[in-house]
XYZ file of N, CA and C in Angstrom:
645
model
N -28.268 -25.044 21.589
C -27.042 -24.438 22.100
C -26.173 -24.000 20.933
N -25.701 -22.749 20.960
C -24.934 -22.199 19.844
C -23.564 -22.852 19.734
N -23.187 -23.181 18.521
C -21.867 -23.734 18.249
C -20.795 -22.737 18.683
N -19.722 -23.233 19.283
C -18.612 -22.374 19.695
C -17.363 -22.710 18.887
N -16.719 -21.671 18.380
C -15.444 -21.822 17.687
C -14.356 -21.202 18.554
N -13.397 -22.015 18.948
C -12.279 -21.556 19.767
C -11.055 -21.400 18.863
N -10.508 -20.196 18.794
C -9.353 -19.974 17.937
C -8.866 -18.551 18.024
N -8.244 -18.084 16.941
C -7.730 -16.716 16.886
C -7.894 -16.203 15.463
N -8.318 -14.957 15.324
C -8.630 -14.419 13.996
C -7.400 -14.298 13.104
N -6.201 -14.297 13.675
C -4.997 -14.224 12.853
C -4.514 -15.594 12.398
N -5.177 -16.628 12.841
C -4.828 -17.990 12.441
C -5.543 -18.344 11.142
N -4.786 -18.770 10.136
C -5.419 -19.136 8.862
C -6.345 -20.342 9.025
N -6.008 -21.246 9.921
C -6.880 -22.401 10.146
C -8.196 -21.975 10.783
N -8.111 -21.042 11.732
C -9.338 -20.506 12.326
C -10.162 -19.789 11.272
N -9.499 -19.027 10.418
C -10.200 -18.273 9.373
C -10.851 -19.212 8.356
N -10.253 -20.367 8.157
C -10.861 -21.359 7.254
C -12.221 -21.799 7.798
N -12.281 -22.037 9.104
C -13.549 -22.437 9.720
C -14.531 -21.271 9.737
N -14.046 -20.083 10.076
C -14.910 -18.900 10.065
C -15.550 -18.702 8.699
N -14.760 -18.897 7.653
C -15.268 -18.720 6.290
C -16.439 -19.655 6.013
N -16.304 -20.912 6.408
C -17.375 -21.876 6.141
C -18.596 -21.578 6.995
N -18.392 -21.172 8.231
C -19.526 -20.769 9.072
C -20.287 -19.619 8.430
N -19.561 -18.670 7.872
C -20.197 -17.512 7.238
C -20.867 -17.902 5.924
N -20.211 -18.748 5.140
C -20.813 -19.220 3.889
C -22.120 -19.966 4.164
N -22.107 -20.794 5.188
C -23.281 -21.601 5.512
C -24.305 -20.845 6.356
N -23.902 -19.653 6.822
C -24.786 -18.825 7.668
C -25.214 -19.588 8.928
N -24.252 -20.257 9.533
C -24.492 -21.015 10.762
C -24.230 -20.104 11.960
N -25.183 -19.955 12.865
C -24.938 -19.140 14.065
C -23.801 -19.746 14.894
N -22.946 -18.884 15.412
C -21.823 -19.386 16.208
C -21.372 -18.334 17.203
N -20.662 -18.804 18.206
C -20.009 -17.916 19.175
C -18.506 -18.089 19.012
N -17.789 -16.981 18.880
C -16.339 -17.054 18.714
C -15.659 -16.832 20.055
N -14.801 -17.763 20.429
C -14.056 -17.673 21.687
C -12.580 -17.522 21.333
N -12.049 -16.314 21.520
C -10.666 -16.033 21.127
C -9.691 -16.480 22.207
N -8.622 -17.129 21.779
C -7.601 -17.545 22.734
C -6.634 -16.393 23.005
N -5.902 -16.517 24.086
C -4.875 -15.537 24.437
C -3.525 -16.099 24.006
N -3.063 -15.646 22.822
C -1.784 -16.129 22.319
C -0.618 -15.680 23.195
N -0.771 -14.537 23.857
C 0.322 -13.976 24.655
C 0.762 -14.926 25.762
N -0.170 -15.713 26.268
C 0.169 -16.666 27.336
C 0.140 -18.109 26.819
N 0.141 -18.241 25.475
C 0.130 -19.580 24.858
C -0.980 -20.448 25.441
N -2.184 -19.895 25.428
C -3.327 -20.612 26.002
C -3.525 -21.982 25.368
N -3.203 -22.073 24.055
C -3.418 -23.339 23.355
C -2.405 -24.424 23.739
N -1.445 -24.074 24.598
C -0.488 -25.071 25.094
C -0.801 -25.498 26.532
N -1.823 -24.903 27.097
C -2.151 -25.168 28.492
C -2.964 -26.465 28.634
N -2.870 -27.104 29.813
C -3.559 -28.390 30.024
C -5.053 -28.354 29.709
N -5.726 -27.260 30.060
C -7.168 -27.193 29.801
C -7.463 -27.265 28.310
N -6.655 -26.545 27.505
C -6.843 -26.567 26.051
C -6.548 -27.954 25.492
N -5.486 -28.580 26.004
C -5.061 -29.881 25.490
C -6.096 -30.978 25.718
N -7.040 -30.741 26.611
C -8.139 -31.692 26.780
C -9.012 -31.744 25.532
N -9.048 -30.630 24.800
C -9.912 -30.526 23.621
C -9.134 -30.676 22.314
N -7.885 -30.229 22.318
C -7.033 -30.379 21.134
C -5.705 -30.963 21.604
N -5.524 -32.269 21.494
C -4.356 -32.936 22.078
C -3.021 -32.504 21.499
N -3.034 -31.823 20.337
C -1.787 -31.390 19.718
C -1.452 -29.928 20.019
N -2.295 -29.269 20.812
C -2.009 -27.897 21.203
C -2.045 -26.916 20.050
N -2.926 -27.153 19.092
C -3.074 -26.259 17.941
C -4.450 -25.604 17.998
N -4.738 -24.775 17.003
C -6.051 -24.147 16.895
C -6.536 -24.291 15.464
N -7.875 -24.294 15.308
C -8.956 -24.117 16.264
C -9.557 -25.464 16.670
N -10.611 -25.369 17.483
C -11.510 -26.500 17.678
C -12.916 -25.943 17.869
N -13.916 -26.794 17.680
C -15.306 -26.368 17.882
C -15.961 -27.228 18.952
N -16.991 -26.661 19.552
C -17.903 -27.388 20.433
C -19.302 -27.205 19.856
N -19.971 -28.306 19.587
C -21.325 -28.238 19.039
C -22.218 -29.196 19.821
N -22.964 -28.633 20.773
C -23.831 -29.452 21.631
C -23.070 -30.598 22.289
N -21.898 -30.279 22.818
C -21.102 -31.270 23.525
C -20.130 -32.042 22.660
N -20.257 -31.922 21.347
C -19.346 -32.602 20.423
C -18.148 -31.701 20.153
N -16.951 -32.221 20.359
C -15.719 -31.460 20.163
C -14.983 -32.000 18.943
N -14.514 -31.080 18.094
C -13.805 -31.482 16.879
C -12.703 -30.478 16.588
N -11.535 -30.986 16.196
C -10.428 -30.116 15.789
C -9.985 -30.492 14.379
N -9.013 -29.739 13.841
C -8.540 -29.786 12.454
C -9.548 -29.066 11.547
N -9.095 -27.962 10.973
C -10.011 -27.046 10.284
C -10.751 -27.681 9.109
N -10.081 -28.512 8.337
C -10.755 -29.118 7.183
C -11.779 -30.157 7.630
N -11.455 -30.878 8.693
C -12.430 -31.825 9.251
C -13.639 -31.079 9.799
N -13.385 -29.948 10.442
C -14.485 -29.134 10.964
C -15.371 -28.658 9.818
N -14.754 -28.197 8.737
C -15.527 -27.711 7.593
C -16.419 -28.811 7.027
N -15.883 -30.004 6.902
C -16.678 -31.123 6.394
C -17.830 -31.447 7.345
N -17.547 -31.377 8.632
C -18.604 -31.613 9.620
C -19.710 -30.583 9.470
N -19.335 -29.320 9.299
C -20.331 -28.251 9.221
C -21.275 -28.441 8.038
N -20.731 -28.816 6.881
C -21.612 -28.979 5.719
C -22.497 -30.217 5.869
N -22.013 -31.225 6.595
C -22.823 -32.433 6.804
C -23.857 -32.244 7.904
N -23.473 -31.526 8.958
C -24.367 -31.356 10.109
C -25.416 -30.282 9.886
N -25.133 -29.358 8.954
C -26.059 -28.249 8.698
C -26.390 -28.181 7.207
N -26.976 -29.243 6.664
C -27.222 -29.300 5.218
C -28.226 -28.273 4.719
N -29.102 -27.805 5.587
C -30.133 -26.861 5.158
C -29.638 -25.423 5.159
N -28.457 -25.196 5.714
C -27.939 -23.835 5.827
C -27.030 -23.516 4.643
N -27.281 -22.411 3.949
C -26.380 -21.924 2.911
C -26.150 -22.903 1.773
N -25.096 -22.665 0.969
C -24.794 -23.534 -0.171
C -24.288 -24.898 0.283
N -24.386 -25.886 -0.592
C -24.007 -27.259 -0.233
C -22.504 -27.394 0.007
N -21.690 -26.851 -0.908
C -20.220 -26.824 -0.833
C -19.546 -28.185 -0.978
N -20.323 -29.232 -1.170
C -19.793 -30.569 -1.457
C -20.719 -31.202 -2.489
N -20.249 -32.220 -3.219
C -21.139 -32.886 -4.168
C -22.342 -33.500 -3.454
N -23.467 -33.518 -4.125
C -24.669 -34.130 -3.559
C -24.440 -35.617 -3.335
N -25.157 -36.172 -2.379
C -24.994 -37.593 -2.041
C -25.175 -38.485 -3.265
N -26.083 -38.095 -4.146
C -26.352 -38.913 -5.321
C -25.572 -38.518 -6.557
N -24.540 -37.698 -6.385
C -23.789 -37.196 -7.540
C -22.957 -38.272 -8.216
N -22.707 -39.351 -7.510
C -21.945 -40.439 -8.108
C -20.508 -40.487 -7.619
N -19.911 -41.660 -7.740
C -18.568 -41.879 -7.213
C -17.530 -41.001 -7.904
N -17.707 -40.725 -9.200
C -16.717 -39.922 -9.916
C -16.716 -38.475 -9.432
N -17.902 -37.920 -9.204
C -17.991 -36.541 -8.705
C -17.341 -36.424 -7.336
N -17.565 -37.418 -6.496
C -16.969 -37.395 -5.160
C -15.456 -37.592 -5.229
N -15.003 -38.417 -6.153
C -13.562 -38.625 -6.316
C -12.880 -37.349 -6.801
N -13.522 -36.639 -7.730
C -12.960 -35.379 -8.222
C -12.905 -34.330 -7.118
N -13.922 -34.332 -6.262
C -13.919 -33.413 -5.123
C -12.758 -33.736 -4.187
N -12.580 -35.013 -3.861
C -11.483 -35.414 -2.973
C -10.130 -35.079 -3.599
N -10.032 -35.231 -4.896
C -8.807 -34.879 -5.604
C -8.490 -33.397 -5.433
N -9.497 -32.543 -5.603
C -9.294 -31.098 -5.482
C -8.941 -30.696 -4.056
N -9.578 -31.341 -3.079
C -9.252 -31.070 -1.675
C -7.795 -31.435 -1.398
N -7.342 -32.550 -1.953
C -5.960 -32.978 -1.755
C -4.979 -32.025 -2.427
N -5.339 -31.495 -3.582
C -4.480 -30.528 -4.270
C -4.226 -29.318 -3.384
N -5.283 -28.808 -2.769
C -5.111 -27.646 -1.876
C -4.246 -27.992 -0.682
N -4.517 -29.125 -0.054
C -3.828 -29.484 1.187
C -2.362 -29.825 0.977
N -2.031 -30.429 -0.167
C -0.675 -30.949 -0.344
C 0.155 -30.220 -1.399
N -0.471 -29.422 -2.252
C 0.270 -28.678 -3.268
C 0.294 -27.177 -3.010
N -0.831 -26.632 -2.573
C -0.938 -25.185 -2.370
C -0.532 -24.781 -0.955
N -1.180 -25.358 0.031
C -0.992 -24.942 1.425
C 0.464 -24.978 1.898
N 1.200 -26.086 1.737
C 2.561 -26.117 2.288
C 3.484 -25.066 1.681
N 3.359 -24.834 0.376
C 4.236 -23.877 -0.291
C 3.916 -22.453 0.122
N 2.646 -22.095 0.100
C 2.256 -20.732 0.479
C 2.535 -20.489 1.953
N 2.276 -21.479 2.780
C 2.549 -21.350 4.211
C 4.023 -21.055 4.457
N 4.895 -21.738 3.733
C 6.334 -21.519 3.904
C 6.746 -20.117 3.457
N 6.151 -19.624 2.365
C 6.450 -18.260 1.908
C 6.004 -17.240 2.946
N 4.801 -17.411 3.454
C 4.263 -16.447 4.417
C 4.984 -16.522 5.761
N 5.528 -17.679 6.083
C 6.358 -17.771 7.289
C 7.547 -16.828 7.166
N 8.159 -16.808 5.989
C 9.306 -15.918 5.760
C 8.887 -14.453 5.705
N 7.818 -14.175 4.979
C 7.450 -12.790 4.693
C 6.635 -12.115 5.797
N 5.852 -12.882 6.542
C 4.974 -12.289 7.561
C 5.355 -12.672 8.984
N 5.490 -13.964 9.224
C 5.624 -14.424 10.599
C 7.020 -14.186 11.170
N 8.052 -14.356 10.336
C 9.401 -14.075 10.830
C 9.571 -12.600 11.213
N 9.179 -11.642 10.348
C 9.286 -10.234 10.754
C 8.485 -9.928 12.014
N 7.309 -10.534 12.148
C 6.488 -10.320 13.341
C 7.230 -10.783 14.595
N 8.033 -11.845 14.444
C 8.793 -12.384 15.575
C 10.159 -11.730 15.727
N 10.430 -10.713 14.896
C 11.712 -10.024 14.985
C 12.844 -10.736 14.277
N 12.508 -11.668 13.383
C 13.516 -12.422 12.649
C 13.628 -11.907 11.216
N 14.733 -12.218 10.561
C 14.971 -11.763 9.194
C 14.518 -12.822 8.196
N 13.686 -12.452 7.233
C 13.251 -13.420 6.223
C 14.426 -13.916 5.382
N 14.355 -15.147 4.960
C 15.349 -15.726 4.063
C 14.834 -15.547 2.636
N 15.268 -14.469 1.981
C 14.731 -14.152 0.655
C 15.172 -15.156 -0.404
N 16.317 -15.794 -0.194
C 16.734 -16.840 -1.132
C 15.751 -18.008 -1.080
N 15.316 -18.333 0.119
C 14.321 -19.393 0.278
C 12.981 -18.970 -0.309
N 12.623 -17.694 -0.136
C 11.378 -17.178 -0.713
C 11.395 -17.335 -2.226
N 12.532 -17.046 -2.850
C 12.643 -17.166 -4.306
C 12.431 -18.610 -4.754
N 13.015 -19.547 -4.022
C 12.848 -20.966 -4.353
C 11.386 -21.382 -4.197
N 10.785 -20.954 -3.098
C 9.390 -21.306 -2.825
C 8.439 -20.663 -3.828
N 8.736 -19.422 -4.224
C 7.881 -18.736 -5.194
C 7.928 -19.438 -6.544
N 9.118 -19.883 -6.944
C 9.239 -20.640 -8.194
C 8.429 -21.934 -8.113
N 8.459 -22.563 -6.954
C 7.669 -23.786 -6.756
C 6.183 -23.484 -6.836
N 5.773 -22.368 -6.218
C 4.363 -21.972 -6.272
C 3.928 -21.720 -7.708
N 4.800 -21.125 -8.494
C 4.446 -20.834 -9.885
C 4.224 -22.116 -10.681
N 4.979 -23.161 -10.382
C 4.720 -24.436 -11.066
C 3.372 -25.005 -10.640
N 3.008 -24.780 -9.376
C 1.693 -25.218 -8.902
C 0.587 -24.445 -9.623
N 0.773 -23.143 -9.757
C -0.251 -22.318 -10.401
C -0.434 -22.696 -11.868
N 0.633 -23.149 -12.503
C 0.504 -23.615 -13.888
C -0.442 -24.815 -13.952
N -0.358 -25.678 -12.949
C -1.288 -26.807 -12.877
C -2.712 -26.349 -12.638
N -2.873 -25.382 -11.746
C -4.203 -24.813 -11.495
C -4.768 -24.211 -12.784
N -3.916 -23.545 -13.550
C -4.382 -22.925 -14.794
C -4.917 -23.983 -15.753
N -4.249 -25.107 -15.823
C -4.725 -26.176 -16.710
C -6.105 -26.670 -16.271
N -6.314 -26.759 -14.968
C -7.622 -27.190 -14.459
C -8.680 -26.133 -14.728
N -8.361 -24.888 -14.361
C -9.357 -23.811 -14.393
C -9.607 -23.257 -15.787
N -8.832 -23.688 -16.760
C -9.124 -23.303 -18.144
C -10.322 -24.076 -18.682
N -10.727 -25.118 -17.944
C -11.847 -25.951 -18.385
C -13.075 -25.867 -17.489
N -12.976 -25.145 -16.373
C -14.120 -25.044 -15.467
C -14.010 -23.786 -14.624
N -15.136 -23.339 -14.109
C -15.161 -22.123 -13.291
C -14.452 -22.335 -11.969
N -14.674 -23.510 -11.371
C -14.057 -23.845 -10.086
C -13.276 -25.149 -10.233
N -12.644 -25.586 -9.166
C -11.748 -26.737 -9.261
C -12.448 -28.039 -9.609
N -13.732 -28.151 -9.265
C -14.441 -29.402 -9.555
C -15.605 -29.214 -10.525
N -15.716 -28.054 -11.120
C -16.822 -27.816 -12.046
C -17.346 -26.404 -11.962
N -18.650 -26.254 -12.101
C -19.256 -24.924 -12.171
C -19.790 -24.418 -10.840
N -19.690 -25.225 -9.792
C -20.165 -24.819 -8.469
C -18.999 -24.753 -7.488
N -19.004 -23.721 -6.671
C -17.953 -23.584 -5.664
C -18.095 -24.679 -4.610
N -16.972 -25.202 -4.147
C -16.977 -26.225 -3.102
C -15.945 -25.870 -2.033
N -15.904 -26.704 -1.005
C -14.890 -26.537 0.032
C -13.490 -26.520 -0.564
N -13.275 -27.301 -1.605
C -11.945 -27.375 -2.216
C -11.467 -26.003 -2.675
N -12.357 -25.197 -3.205
C -12.008 -23.830 -3.607
C -11.838 -22.939 -2.384
N -12.809 -22.985 -1.495
C -12.835 -22.062 -0.360
C -11.682 -22.280 0.603
N -11.154 -23.485 0.666
C -10.022 -23.739 1.559
C -8.809 -22.878 1.199
N -8.744 -22.369 -0.024
C -7.626 -21.516 -0.444
C -7.732 -20.086 0.090
N -8.930 -19.663 0.443
C -9.180 -18.242 0.718
C -8.336 -17.657 1.845
N -8.195 -18.319 2.997
C -7.409 -17.690 4.066
C -6.001 -17.290 3.636
N -5.345 -18.117 2.825
C -4.017 -17.751 2.351
C -4.087 -16.720 1.226
N -5.082 -16.811 0.357
C -5.214 -15.816 -0.714
C -5.359 -14.409 -0.143
N -6.044 -14.271 0.990
C -6.219 -12.945 1.597
C -4.901 -12.379 2.111
N -3.893 -13.227 2.259
C -2.600 -12.775 2.777
C -1.558 -12.558 1.685
N -1.927 -12.779 0.429
C -0.970 -12.560 -0.655
C -0.492 -11.108 -0.683
N -1.410 -10.160 -0.473
C -1.021 -8.749 -0.464
C -0.081 -8.419 0.676
N -0.497 -8.641 1.935
C 0.386 -8.356 3.068
C 1.709 -9.115 3.005
N 1.688 -10.317 2.430
C 2.899 -11.124 2.351
C 3.733 -10.862 1.116
N 3.323 -9.885 0.303
C 4.048 -9.511 -0.918
C 4.238 -10.709 -1.858
N 3.204 -11.527 -1.928
C 3.199 -12.649 -2.869
C 2.503 -12.143 -4.127
N 3.284 -11.791 -5.133
C 2.730 -11.053 -6.279
C 2.423 -11.918 -7.490
N 2.340 -13.230 -7.307
C 2.160 -14.125 -8.450
C 0.833 -13.916 -9.176
N -0.146 -13.298 -8.510
C -1.444 -13.066 -9.151
C -1.673 -11.607 -9.502
N -0.763 -10.730 -9.088
C -0.952 -9.295 -9.322
C 0.133 -8.678 -10.188
N 1.308 -9.264 -10.228
C 2.381 -8.770 -11.093
C 1.949 -8.975 -12.544
N 1.974 -7.910 -13.325
C 1.393 -7.937 -14.672
C 1.934 -9.080 -15.524
N 3.237 -9.252 -15.548
C 3.821 -10.283 -16.399
C 3.525 -11.684 -15.881
N 3.579 -11.849 -14.562
C 3.305 -13.167 -13.991
C 1.844 -13.551 -14.180
N 0.950 -12.600 -13.933
C -0.485 -12.884 -14.000
C -0.924 -13.304 -15.398
N -0.185 -12.860 -16.422
C -0.523 -13.240 -17.797
C -0.406 -14.747 -18.019
N 0.397 -15.393 -17.190
C 0.632 -16.823 -17.377
C -0.568 -17.669 -16.967
N -1.378 -17.137 -16.048
C -2.498 -17.927 -15.520
C -3.735 -17.056 -15.320
N -4.321 -16.570 -16.422
C -5.494 -15.693 -16.317
C -6.684 -16.358 -15.634
N -6.826 -17.649 -15.808
C -7.960 -18.331 -15.181
C -7.773 -18.488 -13.679
N -6.534 -18.604 -13.246
C -6.268 -18.634 -11.805
C -6.592 -17.279 -11.194
N -6.197 -16.209 -11.885
C -6.500 -14.853 -11.411
C -8.008 -14.656 -11.331
N -8.712 -15.072 -12.378
C -10.176 -14.951 -12.394
C -10.804 -15.720 -11.239
N -10.351 -16.943 -11.032
C -10.862 -17.806 -9.957
C -10.573 -17.219 -8.583
N -9.346 -16.776 -8.365
C -8.971 -16.205 -7.061
C -9.774 -14.948 -6.766
N -9.925 -14.088 -7.762
C -10.705 -12.860 -7.559
C -12.164 -13.180 -7.254
N -12.695 -14.181 -7.934
C -14.074 -14.612 -7.679
C -14.241 -15.046 -6.225
N -13.305 -15.835 -5.735
C -13.381 -16.311 -4.352
C -13.260 -15.160 -3.359
N -12.357 -14.238 -3.634
C -12.126 -13.125 -2.710
C -13.269 -12.124 -2.705
N -14.092 -12.131 -3.752
C -15.224 -11.207 -3.823
C -16.483 -11.764 -3.166
N -16.442 -12.997 -2.726
C -17.600 -13.556 -2.031
C -17.797 -12.824 -0.706
N -19.040 -12.635 -0.315
C -19.332 -11.863 0.897
C -18.661 -12.464 2.123
N -18.663 -13.783 2.211
C -18.035 -14.432 3.364
C -16.537 -14.157 3.403
N -15.906 -14.167 2.235
C -14.465 -13.898 2.174
C -14.155 -12.470 2.582
N -14.960 -11.543 2.112
C -14.717 -10.126 2.428
C -14.941 -9.817 3.897
N -15.674 -10.681 4.592
C -15.965 -10.432 6.004
C -14.890 -10.979 6.940
N -13.912 -11.702 6.386
C -12.853 -12.260 7.239
C -11.973 -11.154 7.805
């Protein structure tokens, strides 16, 4: 039975799962929700996702929500499909700890800051609201301090945990694809980009992957 992904293509969390499905070349069926009627808040949806968020998957009767948890499930449940995207079982405790560290960096340092910027620049205008540019300036400065940390990491390795791409890197892609539409110029503004050439190199590498380009 084909795995089903329930979500919406404009949701970054849904796109995170789509990216991993495409990277792993796992067959799937996409079931798009109707945002206009807030389908994800309806009782039927809440049976599968108790918090009324998106996405969730169904895989042979197994239901799972939270995009990063889904991604981890996919690489574990479909080990023969596509790249590994996680350290090998025998890689050792240090390799696994470094992977967990990188995953935490994305979830707690990158995601909240970029999400807040894009809320101002993309989602508020979509809802007919005025962006708070003073808040954007504060958030952008915060993001730049984060990128300085990324530069220190990526000056010593191709990816966040070494020379092989992992989930920790790919989890950044859904937001990286929105830097242009959201006018987040920290990687494209000539003077700013000079500060973190390895971050620019890393981000471009991720965005040039076939799975990323297909989002």
